XYZ file of C-alpha atoms in Angstrom:
49
model
C 42.688 -130.863 -198.640
C 42.996 -127.690 -200.717
C 40.420 -125.988 -198.497
C 42.477 -126.955 -195.427
C 45.596 -125.426 -196.967
C 43.741 -122.229 -197.880
C 42.244 -122.066 -194.399
C 45.670 -122.579 -192.846
C 47.116 -119.844 -195.042
C 44.384 -117.479 -193.903
C 45.205 -118.259 -190.274
C 48.890 -117.559 -190.878
C 48.063 -114.272 -192.596
C 45.804 -113.229 -189.712
C 48.581 -114.018 -187.263
C 51.453 -112.306 -189.068
C 49.794 -109.349 -190.806
C 49.749 -107.109 -187.700
C 53.442 -107.782 -187.082
C 54.240 -107.116 -190.738
C 52.379 -103.813 -190.593
C 54.214 -102.850 -187.412
C 57.590 -103.623 -189.002
C 56.646 -101.752 -192.179
C 55.769 -98.648 -190.161
C 58.964 -98.951 -188.125
C 61.013 -99.225 -191.306
C 59.282 -96.160 -192.763
C 60.133 -94.186 -189.604
C 63.775 -95.264 -189.762
C 64.029 -94.340 -193.448
C 62.508 -90.929 -192.666
C 65.112 -90.397 -189.929
C 67.924 -91.283 -192.332
C 66.553 -88.912 -194.973
C 66.312 -86.126 -192.385
C 69.904 -86.735 -191.316
C 71.010 -86.570 -194.953
C 69.227 -83.228 -195.393
C 70.837 -81.810 -192.256
C 74.259 -83.126 -193.246
C 73.992 -81.606 -196.721
C 72.988 -78.245 -195.232
C 75.990 -78.386 -192.918
C 78.291 -79.564 -195.692
C 79.140 -82.766 -193.857
C 79.728 -86.041 -195.645
C 77.458 -88.659 -194.126
C 79.497 -91.799 -194.760
């Protein structure tokens, strides 16, 4: 039974890992955009929220 659970967990990881990686990369891009906006706003002397 334990082997079945471990095997099932491996299947779930195989299925969801690519999606997780895609979301992680998307989040990193969004954070980079926010940081860039903050830099631009500080150079312009604008309060960003």
